[in-house]
Amino acid sequence: MDPLLLGAIVAIATILVLFSGVSVALGLLIVSAVFLLIFDGARSLELMPELLFGKLDNFALLSIPMFIIMGSSIASTRAGADLYEALERWLTRVPGGLVVSNLGACALFAAMSGSSPATCAAIGKMGIPEMRKRGYPDGVAAGSIAAGGTLGILIPPSVTMIVYGIATETSIGRLFLAGVIPGLMLVGLFMAWSLYSTWKSGNAAQLGAGSYTWAQRFEILPRVLPFLGIILGVLYAMYGGIATPSETAAVGALLCLLIAMIIYRLWNPKDLWVVLRDSTKESVMILFIIAAAGVFSYMLSSLFITQSIAEWIGTLEVNRWVLMGVVNVFLLIAGFFLPPVAVILMAAPILLPIIDTAGFDPIWFAVVLTINMEIGLISPPVGLNLYVINGIAPDISLKTILTGSLPFVACMVLAILLLCLFPSLATWLPDMVMGAAR
Amino acid sequence: MAGHSSAVASHTGDNPFLRVVAALSTLAGWCSAAMIVSAVAITCQMIVVRFVLNRSTVWQTEAVIYLVIAATLIGLPYVQRLRGHVNVDLIPISLAPRPRFVMAILTSLLSIAIVSIMVIYGYEYWHFAWQRGWKSDTVWGVRLWIPYLALPVGFGLLLLQLIADLVAVLLGIDKPFGLEDS
């Protein structure tokens, strides 16, 4: 059979199987097994456990549970609330300071915890009621937190970027750096929109600011600086060439756990177990998808599907930007239904040859892909962050949260366009720190 | 969807089979968490040996890799029990109770089939390594049947948990896909 036609059949089968509600990892194994059985014979099934084990046999994977432990130990403490308060106290004089400090707290907390829903919950619980009390429109209050929470998968250290690095064999260090400037750019765009729409709503006059003494401002610092210090230390160790991402992540995980225990008194074995249980649960889920996706991509290349798609794209007479547009729409749709890591793992073996053939930089593409995934997190029908916000602010209607989030989706689309116009937004920092890629 | 940190375990009622399987899966989860913690500890020890004491390390990298693999495989049944394996539940949610029930049975059977394949061939792979005394080609030279053991054990326990989940839905102890009736 023509590999391209076969590829289309595999794609349809995968969609059908995944939409049946079976878990993503097992779904990928089922599709792989069926097609290997039909086209390579029963003996190829014997290879599956070996392939699966082989895919996990990689030291870089250690960084996934390590960064997850870092994030969930931070998320289990009051660190989010402290961070929010610290920024509020320090930024109170800035016009529109409250929404600025909320978005800043979201960005920082999302980077540290790496979890979108945790960020929305931690910052939103304090931030949303406070913003509404001071006259910010409901839509801005809800939307800014929903959008701010998505930044965690872009700003380093990001588990999503690690998974992309592993799936596509690109440098995790470069990927982390590539997310920094676009992440800051997104924060800037979010802030600009929030301030503009608050001003337009006509409530700007009553946006009173709380006032704090310098003593109050300094008093809160000892509680937030250690975590920030660890994150910066981890990034320094990685780029200083001191240790690999996995090694620094392990040290970071240990330190974050210790800080949570010492500063936030997370001593109770039950509370510690919750941190460990959640980390184990999420790590196992992601690692199993990685392993299953490895078997899936073996199936694709053993049936010559991957190679044929790349060849076919090469012969297409389409503009590469049209191609990029199509890829983006595909990712956007996939992101509506699936968590970022699952989309990346499934799409990477198919998309990367396309991206390569069309001459796009895989590091730059990682950033575009990640922003696409962020859009998925705040878009209906399954945008997770929308429901988290709905949970912590039940008196704001889902419709208001939705319409409040849409302008932030537009900011993300704008960011993707800017990245297409100026690719160096993503590639400049990694090239400067680590030397030119090729 | 992904990322919810709340752990809603599947229901067992007072069915003895379901409770035994749940206990086994929970035990597996503890083992998995312990292995991840050991991996953290060993990695930190390795960094001390390499960068502080300036000595070379022999077994640490390999041990950490195998610990993470084992944590993943042995953790599978526990994560299944907590419904932590991400799925796309858009269609199951929109179905009426009856078709949703049928769909849950169908996906359970598919999952059980694929995991059975992994158990059988995982066992064979482990058995080869054990019978032929395979060793890893590193200085440490681990007997490979030890890490490979995680394949049949992890998938075997996952199979048990999947069967238990199916039984719970069939007996009406648990809801299909764990979804509440809307």
Coordinates of C-alpha atoms in Angstrom, one line a residue:
Chain A
M1 CA 0.0 0.0 0.0
D2 CA 1.1 3.6 -0.7
P3 CA 2.7 4.8 2.6
L4 CA 0.9 8.1 2.3
L5 CA -2.5 6.5 2.1
L6 CA -1.5 4.2 4.9
G7 CA -0.5 7.3 6.9
A8 CA -3.9 8.8 6.4
I9 CA -5.5 5.5 7.6
V10 CA -3.3 5.5 10.7
A11 CA -4.2 9.1 11.4
I12 CA -7.9 8.4 11.2
A13 CA -7.6 5.2 13.3
T14 CA -5.6 7.1 15.9
I15 CA -8.3 9.8 16.2
L16 CA -11.1 7.2 16.4
V17 CA -9.3 5.2 19.1
L18 CA -8.4 8.3 21.2
F19 CA -11.9 9.8 21.0
S20 CA -13.3 6.5 22.3
G21 CA -12.1 7.6 25.7
V22 CA -9.3 5.1 26.1
S23 CA -6.2 6.5 27.8
V24 CA -3.8 8.3 25.4
A25 CA -0.8 6.0 26.1
L26 CA -2.8 2.7 25.8
G27 CA -4.5 4.2 22.7
L28 CA -1.2 4.8 21.0
L29 CA -0.1 1.2 21.9
I30 CA -3.3 -0.2 20.5
V31 CA -3.0 1.6 17.2
S32 CA 0.7 0.6 16.9
A33 CA 0.0 -3.0 17.7
V34 CA -2.8 -3.3 15.1
F35 CA -0.8 -1.8 12.3
L36 CA 2.4 -3.7 13.2
L37 CA 0.3 -6.9 13.3
I38 CA -1.3 -6.3 9.9
F39 CA 1.8 -5.0 8.0
D40 CA 4.8 -6.5 9.8
G41 CA 3.3 -9.8 11.0
A42 CA 2.8 -11.2 14.5
R43 CA 6.5 -11.4 15.3
S44 CA 6.7 -7.6 15.4
L45 CA 4.4 -7.6 18.5
E46 CA 7.2 -9.3 20.4
L47 CA 9.3 -6.2 20.0
M48 CA 6.8 -3.9 21.7
P49 CA 8.0 -4.3 25.4
E50 CA 11.6 -4.0 24.3
L51 CA 10.9 -0.8 22.3
L52 CA 8.9 0.6 25.2
F53 CA 11.7 -0.1 27.6
G54 CA 14.3 1.2 25.2
K55 CA 12.4 4.5 24.8
L56 CA 12.6 5.0 28.6
D57 CA 16.3 4.1 28.8
N58 CA 17.4 7.7 28.7
F59 CA 19.1 9.8 31.4
A60 CA 17.4 13.0 30.2
L61 CA 14.0 11.6 31.2
L62 CA 15.0 11.9 34.9
S63 CA 14.5 15.6 34.6
I64 CA 10.7 15.1 34.1
P65 CA 9.9 13.7 37.6
M66 CA 12.5 16.0 39.1
F67 CA 11.0 19.2 37.7
I68 CA 7.5 17.9 38.6
I69 CA 8.6 17.4 42.2
M70 CA 10.0 20.9 42.3
G71 CA 6.7 22.3 41.0
S72 CA 4.4 20.3 43.2
S73 CA 6.3 21.0 46.3
I74 CA 6.1 24.7 45.5
A75 CA 2.5 24.4 44.6
S76 CA 1.6 22.7 47.9
T77 CA 2.8 25.6 50.0
R78 CA 1.5 29.2 50.5
A79 CA 4.2 30.3 48.1
G80 CA 1.7 31.4 45.5
A81 CA -0.1 33.7 48.0
D82 CA 3.2 35.1 49.3
L83 CA 4.5 35.8 45.8
Y84 CA 1.2 37.6 45.0
E85 CA 1.4 39.7 48.1
A86 CA 5.0 40.5 47.6
L87 CA 4.4 41.8 44.1
E88 CA 1.4 43.7 45.2
R89 CA 3.3 45.4 48.0
W90 CA 6.1 46.4 45.7
L91 CA 4.1 47.4 42.6
T92 CA 1.3 49.3 44.3
R93 CA 2.4 52.6 42.9
V94 CA 2.5 51.4 39.3
P95 CA -0.7 52.5 37.4
G96 CA -3.0 49.5 37.2
G97 CA -0.5 47.9 39.6
L98 CA -2.9 45.2 40.8
V99 CA -3.4 43.5 37.4
V100 CA 0.3 44.0 36.6
S101 CA 1.3 42.3 39.9
N102 CA -1.2 39.6 39.3
L103 CA 0.2 38.8 35.9
G104 CA 3.7 39.0 37.2
A105 CA 2.9 36.6 40.0
C106 CA 1.3 34.3 37.5
A107 CA 4.3 34.3 35.3
L108 CA 6.7 33.7 38.2
F109 CA 4.6 31.1 39.9
A110 CA 3.8 29.3 36.6
A111 CA 7.5 29.2 35.9
M112 CA 8.3 27.7 39.3
S113 CA 5.4 25.3 39.5
G114 CA 5.2 24.4 35.8
S115 CA 1.5 23.8 36.2
S116 CA -1.2 25.9 34.7
P117 CA -4.1 24.8 36.9
A118 CA -2.0 25.1 40.0
T119 CA -1.1 28.7 39.0
C120 CA -4.7 29.7 38.3
A121 CA -5.8 28.3 41.6
A122 CA -2.9 29.7 43.7
I123 CA -2.8 33.3 42.3
G124 CA -6.5 33.5 41.3
K125 CA -7.8 32.7 44.7
M126 CA -6.3 35.9 46.1
G127 CA -6.1 37.9 42.9
I128 CA -9.5 37.7 41.4
P129 CA -11.5 38.8 44.4
E130 CA -9.0 41.6 45.1
M131 CA -9.2 42.9 41.5
R132 CA -13.0 42.8 41.5
K133 CA -13.1 44.6 44.8
R134 CA -11.0 47.4 43.4
G135 CA -13.2 47.9 40.3
Y136 CA -11.5 45.8 37.6
P137 CA -14.0 44.3 35.1
D138 CA -14.8 40.6 35.8
G139 CA -13.7 39.6 32.4
V140 CA -10.2 41.2 32.9
A141 CA -9.9 39.7 36.4
A142 CA -10.7 36.2 35.2
G143 CA -9.1 36.3 31.8
S144 CA -5.8 37.7 33.0
I145 CA -5.4 34.9 35.6
A146 CA -6.5 32.2 33.1
A147 CA -4.0 33.5 30.5
G148 CA -1.2 34.2 33.0
G149 CA -1.5 30.6 34.2
T150 CA -0.6 29.2 30.8
L151 CA 2.8 30.8 30.9
G152 CA 4.3 28.0 32.9
I153 CA 4.7 25.7 29.8
L154 CA 6.7 28.4 28.0
I155 CA 8.9 30.1 30.7
P156 CA 11.7 27.8 31.9
P157 CA 12.0 25.4 33.5
S158 CA 9.2 23.9 31.5
V159 CA 8.3 20.2 31.5
T160 CA 6.6 20.7 28.1
M161 CA 9.9 21.9 26.6
I162 CA 11.8 18.9 28.1
V163 CA 9.3 16.6 26.5
Y164 CA 9.7 18.4 23.2
G165 CA 13.5 18.2 23.5
I166 CA 13.3 14.5 24.2
A167 CA 10.8 13.8 21.4
T168 CA 12.8 15.7 18.8
E169 CA 16.3 15.2 20.1
T170 CA 16.9 19.0 20.4
S171 CA 18.9 20.6 23.2
I172 CA 16.8 21.2 26.3
G173 CA 19.1 24.0 27.4
R174 CA 18.4 25.8 24.1
L175 CA 14.7 25.2 24.3
F176 CA 14.5 26.7 27.8
L177 CA 16.4 29.8 26.7
A178 CA 14.2 30.1 23.6
G179 CA 11.1 30.4 25.8
V180 CA 12.4 33.4 27.9
I181 CA 11.9 36.4 25.5
P182 CA 8.6 35.1 24.0
G183 CA 7.4 34.5 27.5
L184 CA 8.2 38.0 28.6
M185 CA 6.7 39.3 25.4
L186 CA 3.4 37.5 26.2
V187 CA 3.4 38.9 29.8
G188 CA 3.8 42.3 28.3
L189 CA 1.0 41.8 25.8
F190 CA -1.3 40.5 28.5
M191 CA -0.5 43.5 30.8
A192 CA -1.0 45.9 27.9
W193 CA -4.4 44.5 27.1
S194 CA -5.5 44.3 30.7
L195 CA -4.6 48.0 31.4
Y196 CA -6.2 49.1 28.1
S197 CA -9.5 47.3 28.7
T198 CA -9.6 48.4 32.4
W199 CA -9.1 52.0 31.3
K200 CA -11.8 51.6 28.5
S201 CA -14.3 50.2 31.0
G202 CA -14.3 53.7 32.6
N203 CA -13.5 52.4 36.1
A204 CA -10.0 53.5 36.0
A205 CA -10.6 56.4 38.3
Q206 CA -11.5 54.3 41.2
L207 CA -8.7 51.8 40.9
G208 CA -7.4 52.8 44.3
A209 CA -4.1 51.3 45.4
G210 CA -3.4 50.0 48.8
S211 CA -0.4 51.6 50.5
Y212 CA 2.4 49.7 52.2
T213 CA 5.2 50.8 54.4
W214 CA 8.8 49.8 53.5
A215 CA 8.8 47.5 56.5
Q216 CA 5.8 45.6 55.1
R217 CA 7.5 45.4 51.8
F218 CA 10.7 43.9 53.1
E219 CA 9.0 41.6 55.6
I220 CA 7.6 39.4 52.9
L221 CA 10.8 38.9 50.9
P222 CA 12.4 36.1 52.9
R223 CA 9.4 33.9 52.1
V224 CA 9.6 34.3 48.3
L225 CA 13.3 34.7 47.6
P226 CA 14.4 31.1 48.3
F227 CA 12.3 29.6 45.6
L228 CA 13.3 32.3 43.1
G229 CA 16.9 31.6 44.1
I230 CA 16.6 27.9 43.4
I231 CA 15.0 28.5 40.0
L232 CA 17.8 30.9 39.1
G233 CA 20.4 28.6 40.5
V234 CA 19.1 25.7 38.5
L235 CA 19.2 27.7 35.3
Y236 CA 22.7 29.0 36.2
A237 CA 24.0 25.5 36.8
M238 CA 22.6 24.4 33.5
Y239 CA 24.0 27.2 31.4
G240 CA 27.2 27.5 33.4
G241 CA 28.0 24.0 32.0
I242 CA 28.2 22.7 35.6
A243 CA 25.7 19.9 35.3
T244 CA 23.1 18.4 32.9
P245 CA 19.4 19.3 33.1
S246 CA 18.6 16.1 34.9
E247 CA 21.3 16.6 37.5
T248 CA 20.4 20.2 38.3
A249 CA 16.8 19.3 38.4
A250 CA 17.5 16.6 41.0
V251 CA 19.3 19.1 43.2
G252 CA 16.4 21.6 42.6
A253 CA 13.8 19.0 43.6
L254 CA 15.7 18.2 46.8
L255 CA 16.1 21.9 47.7
C256 CA 12.5 22.8 46.9
L257 CA 11.3 20.0 49.1
L258 CA 13.6 21.1 51.9
I259 CA 12.4 24.7 51.6
A260 CA 8.8 23.7 51.6
M261 CA 9.5 21.6 54.7
I262 CA 11.6 24.3 56.5
I263 CA 10.0 27.6 55.6
Y264 CA 6.4 26.4 55.0
R265 CA 6.5 23.7 57.7
L266 CA 5.5 20.9 55.4
W267 CA 6.4 18.3 58.0
N268 CA 3.3 16.2 58.3
P269 CA 4.0 12.9 56.5
K270 CA 0.5 13.1 55.1
D271 CA 1.1 16.4 53.4
L272 CA 4.5 15.2 52.1
W273 CA 2.8 12.1 50.7
V274 CA 0.3 14.3 48.8
V275 CA 3.2 16.1 47.1
L276 CA 4.9 12.8 46.3
R277 CA 1.7 11.1 45.2
D278 CA 0.8 14.0 42.8
S279 CA 4.4 14.1 41.4
T280 CA 4.4 10.3 41.0
K281 CA 1.1 10.3 39.3
E282 CA 1.9 13.1 36.8
S283 CA 5.4 11.7 36.1
V284 CA 4.2 8.2 35.5
M285 CA 1.4 9.5 33.2
I286 CA 3.9 11.6 31.1
L287 CA 6.6 8.9 31.0
F288 CA 4.1 6.3 29.9
I289 CA 2.9 8.5 27.1
I290 CA 6.6 9.1 26.1
A291 CA 7.2 5.3 26.0
A292 CA 4.0 4.6 24.1
A293 CA 4.7 7.4 21.7
G294 CA 8.1 5.8 21.1
V295 CA 6.5 2.6 20.0
F296 CA 4.0 4.6 17.9
S297 CA 6.8 6.4 16.1
Y298 CA 8.7 3.1 15.5
M299 CA 5.5 1.8 13.9
L300 CA 5.2 5.0 11.7
S301 CA 8.8 4.7 10.5
S302 CA 8.8 1.0 10.1
L303 CA 5.8 1.3 7.7
F304 CA 7.7 4.2 5.9
I305 CA 5.0 6.7 6.8
T306 CA 7.2 9.3 8.4
Q307 CA 9.7 9.2 5.5
S308 CA 7.0 9.4 2.9
I309 CA 5.3 12.4 4.5
A310 CA 8.6 14.3 4.6
E311 CA 9.2 13.4 0.9
W312 CA 5.7 14.4 -0.1
I313 CA 6.0 17.7 1.6
G314 CA 9.3 18.3 -0.1
T315 CA 7.6 17.9 -3.5
L316 CA 4.6 20.1 -2.7
E317 CA 4.7 23.5 -4.4
V318 CA 3.3 25.4 -1.5
N319 CA 4.7 28.4 0.3
R320 CA 6.4 27.4 3.5
W321 CA 4.4 29.9 5.5
V322 CA 1.1 28.3 4.2
L323 CA 2.5 25.1 5.4
M324 CA 3.3 26.6 8.8
G325 CA -0.2 28.0 8.9
V326 CA -1.7 24.5 8.3
V327 CA 0.6 23.0 10.9
N328 CA -0.6 25.7 13.4
V329 CA -4.2 25.0 12.8
F330 CA -3.6 21.3 13.3
L331 CA -1.8 21.9 16.6
L332 CA -4.5 24.3 17.7
I333 CA -7.2 21.8 17.2
A334 CA -5.2 19.0 18.8
G335 CA -4.5 21.3 21.7
F336 CA -8.2 21.8 22.3
F337 CA -8.6 18.1 23.1
L338 CA -5.3 16.9 24.5
P339 CA -2.8 18.0 27.1
P340 CA 0.3 19.7 25.7
V341 CA 2.7 16.8 26.3
A342 CA 0.4 14.3 24.5
V343 CA 0.1 16.6 21.5
I344 CA 3.9 17.1 21.3
L345 CA 4.7 13.4 21.6
M346 CA 2.2 12.3 19.0
A347 CA 2.8 15.2 16.6
A348 CA 6.6 15.4 16.8
P349 CA 7.5 12.3 14.8
I350 CA 5.2 13.5 12.0
L351 CA 5.7 17.2 12.2
L352 CA 9.4 17.4 12.7
P353 CA 10.3 16.0 9.2
I354 CA 7.9 18.5 7.7
I355 CA 9.4 21.4 9.7
D356 CA 12.9 20.3 8.7
T357 CA 12.1 19.9 5.0
A358 CA 10.5 23.3 4.9
G359 CA 13.6 24.8 6.5
F360 CA 12.2 26.0 9.8
D361 CA 14.3 26.0 13.0
P362 CA 13.1 23.3 15.4
I363 CA 14.0 25.5 18.4
W364 CA 11.8 28.3 17.0
F365 CA 9.1 25.9 16.2
A366 CA 9.1 24.6 19.8
V367 CA 8.1 28.1 21.0
V368 CA 5.4 28.5 18.3
L369 CA 4.0 25.0 19.2
T370 CA 4.1 25.8 23.0
I371 CA 2.1 29.1 22.5
N372 CA -0.4 27.0 20.5
M373 CA -0.7 24.7 23.4
E374 CA -1.2 27.7 25.7
I375 CA -4.2 28.8 23.5
G376 CA -5.6 25.3 23.9
L377 CA -5.5 25.7 27.7
I378 CA -7.9 28.7 27.7
S379 CA -10.1 27.8 24.7
P380 CA -13.4 26.0 24.9
P381 CA -14.6 23.2 25.0
V382 CA -11.9 21.7 27.3
G383 CA -9.6 24.7 28.2
L384 CA -8.6 23.5 31.6
N385 CA -7.8 26.9 33.0
L386 CA -11.3 28.2 32.3
Y387 CA -12.8 25.6 34.6
V388 CA -10.3 26.1 37.3
I389 CA -11.2 29.8 37.3
N390 CA -14.9 28.9 37.3
G391 CA -14.2 26.7 40.3
I392 CA -12.5 29.4 42.4
A393 CA -14.8 32.3 41.3
P394 CA -18.1 30.6 40.9
D395 CA -20.1 33.8 40.8
I396 CA -18.4 34.9 37.6
S397 CA -20.3 33.2 34.8
L398 CA -18.5 30.8 32.5
K399 CA -19.5 33.1 29.6
T400 CA -17.8 36.1 31.2
I401 CA -14.7 34.0 31.8
L402 CA -14.8 32.9 28.2
T403 CA -15.3 36.3 26.7
G404 CA -12.7 37.7 29.1
S405 CA -10.2 35.1 27.9
L406 CA -10.7 35.7 24.2
P407 CA -8.6 38.9 24.0
F408 CA -5.8 37.0 25.7
V409 CA -6.1 34.3 23.0
A410 CA -5.7 37.2 20.5
C411 CA -2.6 38.3 22.3
M412 CA -1.2 34.7 21.9
V413 CA -2.0 34.7 18.2
L414 CA -0.3 38.1 17.9
A415 CA 2.7 36.6 19.6
I416 CA 2.8 33.8 17.1
L417 CA 2.6 36.2 14.2
L418 CA 5.4 38.3 15.8
L419 CA 7.5 35.2 16.1
C420 CA 6.9 34.4 12.4
L421 CA 8.0 37.9 11.4
F422 CA 10.9 38.0 13.8
P423 CA 12.2 34.5 14.4
S424 CA 15.1 35.8 16.4
L425 CA 12.8 36.6 19.3
A426 CA 13.1 32.9 20.1
T427 CA 16.5 32.1 18.7
W428 CA 18.6 35.1 19.7
L429 CA 19.0 34.3 23.4
P430 CA 20.0 30.6 23.0
D431 CA 22.4 31.5 20.2
M432 CA 24.0 34.2 22.3
V433 CA 24.4 32.1 25.4
M434 CA 25.2 28.8 23.8
G435 CA 26.7 29.8 20.4
A436 CA 25.0 29.6 17.0
A437 CA 23.1 26.3 16.5
R438 CA 24.3 25.3 13.0
Chain B
M1 CA -8.5 16.5 31.0
A2 CA -4.9 16.7 32.1
G3 CA -3.3 18.1 35.1
H4 CA -6.0 17.9 37.8
S5 CA -4.1 17.2 41.0
S6 CA -7.1 15.9 42.9
A7 CA -6.8 12.2 43.1
V8 CA -10.2 10.6 42.7
A9 CA -9.7 6.9 43.1
S10 CA -12.0 4.4 41.5
H11 CA -14.6 3.0 43.8
T12 CA -14.3 -0.5 45.2
G13 CA -17.5 -0.9 47.3
D14 CA -17.0 -3.8 49.7
N15 CA -16.1 -6.3 46.9
P16 CA -13.1 -8.3 48.2
F17 CA -11.5 -8.7 44.7
L18 CA -11.7 -5.0 44.0
R19 CA -10.3 -4.2 47.4
V20 CA -7.3 -6.6 47.1
V21 CA -6.5 -5.2 43.7
A22 CA -6.8 -1.6 45.0
A23 CA -4.4 -2.5 47.8
L24 CA -1.9 -4.0 45.4
S25 CA -2.1 -1.0 43.2
T26 CA -1.6 1.4 46.1
L27 CA 1.4 -0.6 47.3
A28 CA 2.8 -0.4 43.7
G29 CA 2.3 3.4 43.9
W30 CA 4.3 3.6 47.1
C31 CA 7.1 1.6 45.5
S32 CA 7.0 3.8 42.5
A33 CA 7.2 7.0 44.6
A34 CA 10.0 5.5 46.7
M35 CA 12.0 4.7 43.5
I36 CA 11.6 8.3 42.3
V37 CA 12.8 9.6 45.7
S38 CA 15.8 7.2 45.5
A39 CA 16.6 8.5 42.1
V40 CA 16.7 12.1 43.5
A41 CA 19.0 10.9 46.3
I42 CA 21.3 9.0 44.1
T43 CA 21.6 11.8 41.6
C44 CA 22.5 14.2 44.4
Q45 CA 25.1 11.8 45.7
M46 CA 26.5 11.4 42.2
I47 CA 26.9 15.2 41.9
V48 CA 28.7 15.3 45.2
V49 CA 31.1 12.5 44.2
R50 CA 31.8 14.0 40.8
F51 CA 32.0 17.7 41.5
V52 CA 32.9 18.0 45.1
L53 CA 35.1 14.9 45.6
N54 CA 36.3 15.0 42.0
R55 CA 36.0 11.3 41.6
S56 CA 34.4 9.4 38.7
T57 CA 31.1 7.6 39.2
V58 CA 30.4 4.0 38.1
W59 CA 27.0 2.9 38.8
Q60 CA 24.9 6.0 39.6
T61 CA 23.8 7.1 36.1
E62 CA 22.6 3.6 35.1
A63 CA 21.0 2.9 38.5
V64 CA 19.0 6.2 38.2
I65 CA 17.8 5.4 34.7
Y66 CA 16.6 1.9 35.7
L67 CA 14.9 3.4 38.8
V68 CA 13.0 5.9 36.7
I69 CA 12.0 3.1 34.3
A70 CA 10.9 0.9 37.1
A71 CA 9.0 3.7 38.8
T72 CA 7.1 4.4 35.6
L73 CA 6.2 0.7 34.9
I74 CA 5.4 -0.2 38.5
G75 CA 3.5 3.1 38.9
L76 CA 1.1 2.2 36.1
P77 CA -1.5 0.4 38.1
Y78 CA -1.6 3.1 40.8
V79 CA -2.0 5.9 38.3
Q80 CA -4.8 3.8 36.6
R81 CA -6.5 3.5 40.0
L82 CA -6.3 7.3 40.5
R83 CA -7.6 7.7 36.9
G84 CA -4.4 9.6 36.2
H85 CA -3.8 8.3 32.7
V86 CA -5.0 11.2 30.5
N87 CA -7.8 10.5 28.0
V88 CA -10.0 12.5 25.7
D89 CA -13.5 12.2 27.4
L90 CA -15.3 14.6 25.1
I91 CA -17.4 11.9 23.4
P92 CA -18.0 9.7 26.5
I93 CA -19.3 12.9 28.3
S94 CA -21.7 13.7 25.5
L95 CA -23.2 10.2 25.3
A96 CA -26.4 9.0 27.0
P97 CA -25.9 6.6 29.9
R98 CA -26.5 3.4 27.9
P99 CA -24.1 4.0 25.0
R100 CA -21.6 5.5 27.5
F101 CA -21.7 2.2 29.4
V102 CA -21.2 0.2 26.2
M103 CA -18.3 2.5 25.2
A104 CA -16.7 2.0 28.6
I105 CA -16.9 -1.7 28.3
L106 CA -15.4 -1.5 24.8
T107 CA -12.4 0.7 25.8
S108 CA -11.8 -1.5 28.8
L109 CA -11.6 -4.6 26.7
L110 CA -9.3 -2.9 24.2
S111 CA -7.0 -1.8 27.1
I112 CA -7.1 -5.3 28.6
A113 CA -6.1 -6.8 25.2
I114 CA -3.2 -4.5 24.6
V115 CA -1.9 -4.8 28.2
S116 CA -2.1 -8.6 28.0
I117 CA 0.1 -8.5 24.9
M118 CA 2.6 -6.4 26.8
V119 CA 2.5 -8.8 29.8
I120 CA 3.1 -11.9 27.6
Y121 CA 5.9 -10.5 25.5
G122 CA 7.3 -8.5 28.5
Y123 CA 7.6 -11.8 30.4
E124 CA 9.3 -13.4 27.4
Y125 CA 11.8 -10.6 27.1
W126 CA 12.6 -10.8 30.8
H127 CA 12.8 -14.6 30.6
F128 CA 15.4 -14.4 27.8
A129 CA 17.5 -12.0 29.7
W130 CA 17.3 -14.2 32.8
Q131 CA 18.0 -17.5 31.0
R132 CA 20.9 -16.2 28.9
G133 CA 22.4 -14.1 31.7
W134 CA 22.4 -10.8 29.7
K135 CA 24.4 -8.0 31.2
S136 CA 24.5 -4.4 30.4
D137 CA 27.7 -3.4 28.5
T138 CA 28.9 -0.8 31.0
V139 CA 31.5 -1.0 33.7
W140 CA 28.9 -1.8 36.2
G141 CA 27.5 -4.7 34.1
V142 CA 24.1 -5.1 35.7
R143 CA 22.3 -8.4 35.1
L144 CA 19.6 -7.1 32.9
W145 CA 16.8 -9.4 34.1
I146 CA 16.6 -7.2 37.2
P147 CA 15.5 -4.0 35.4
Y148 CA 13.5 -6.0 32.8
L149 CA 11.5 -7.5 35.6
A150 CA 9.6 -4.2 35.8
L151 CA 8.0 -5.0 32.4
P152 CA 6.0 -8.1 33.4
V153 CA 5.4 -6.9 36.9
G154 CA 4.2 -3.4 36.1
F155 CA 2.0 -4.5 33.1
G156 CA 0.7 -7.5 35.1
L157 CA -0.5 -5.3 37.9
L158 CA -1.9 -2.8 35.4
L159 CA -3.8 -5.7 33.8
L160 CA -5.2 -6.6 37.2
Q161 CA -6.3 -3.0 37.9
L162 CA -7.9 -2.7 34.4
I163 CA -9.8 -6.0 35.0
A164 CA -10.9 -4.7 38.4
D165 CA -12.1 -1.4 36.8
L166 CA -14.1 -3.4 34.2
V167 CA -15.7 -5.6 37.0
A168 CA -16.6 -2.5 39.0
V169 CA -18.4 -0.9 36.0
L170 CA -20.2 -4.2 35.2
L171 CA -21.3 -4.6 38.8
G172 CA -22.4 -1.0 38.9
I173 CA -20.0 -0.2 41.7
D174 CA -18.3 2.4 39.6
K175 CA -19.6 4.8 36.9
P176 CA -18.4 4.3 33.3
F177 CA -15.3 6.5 32.8
G178 CA -15.8 7.6 36.4
L179 CA -18.3 10.3 35.1
E180 CA -21.2 11.3 37.2
D181 CA -24.6 11.2 35.5
S182 CA -25.5 14.6 34.3

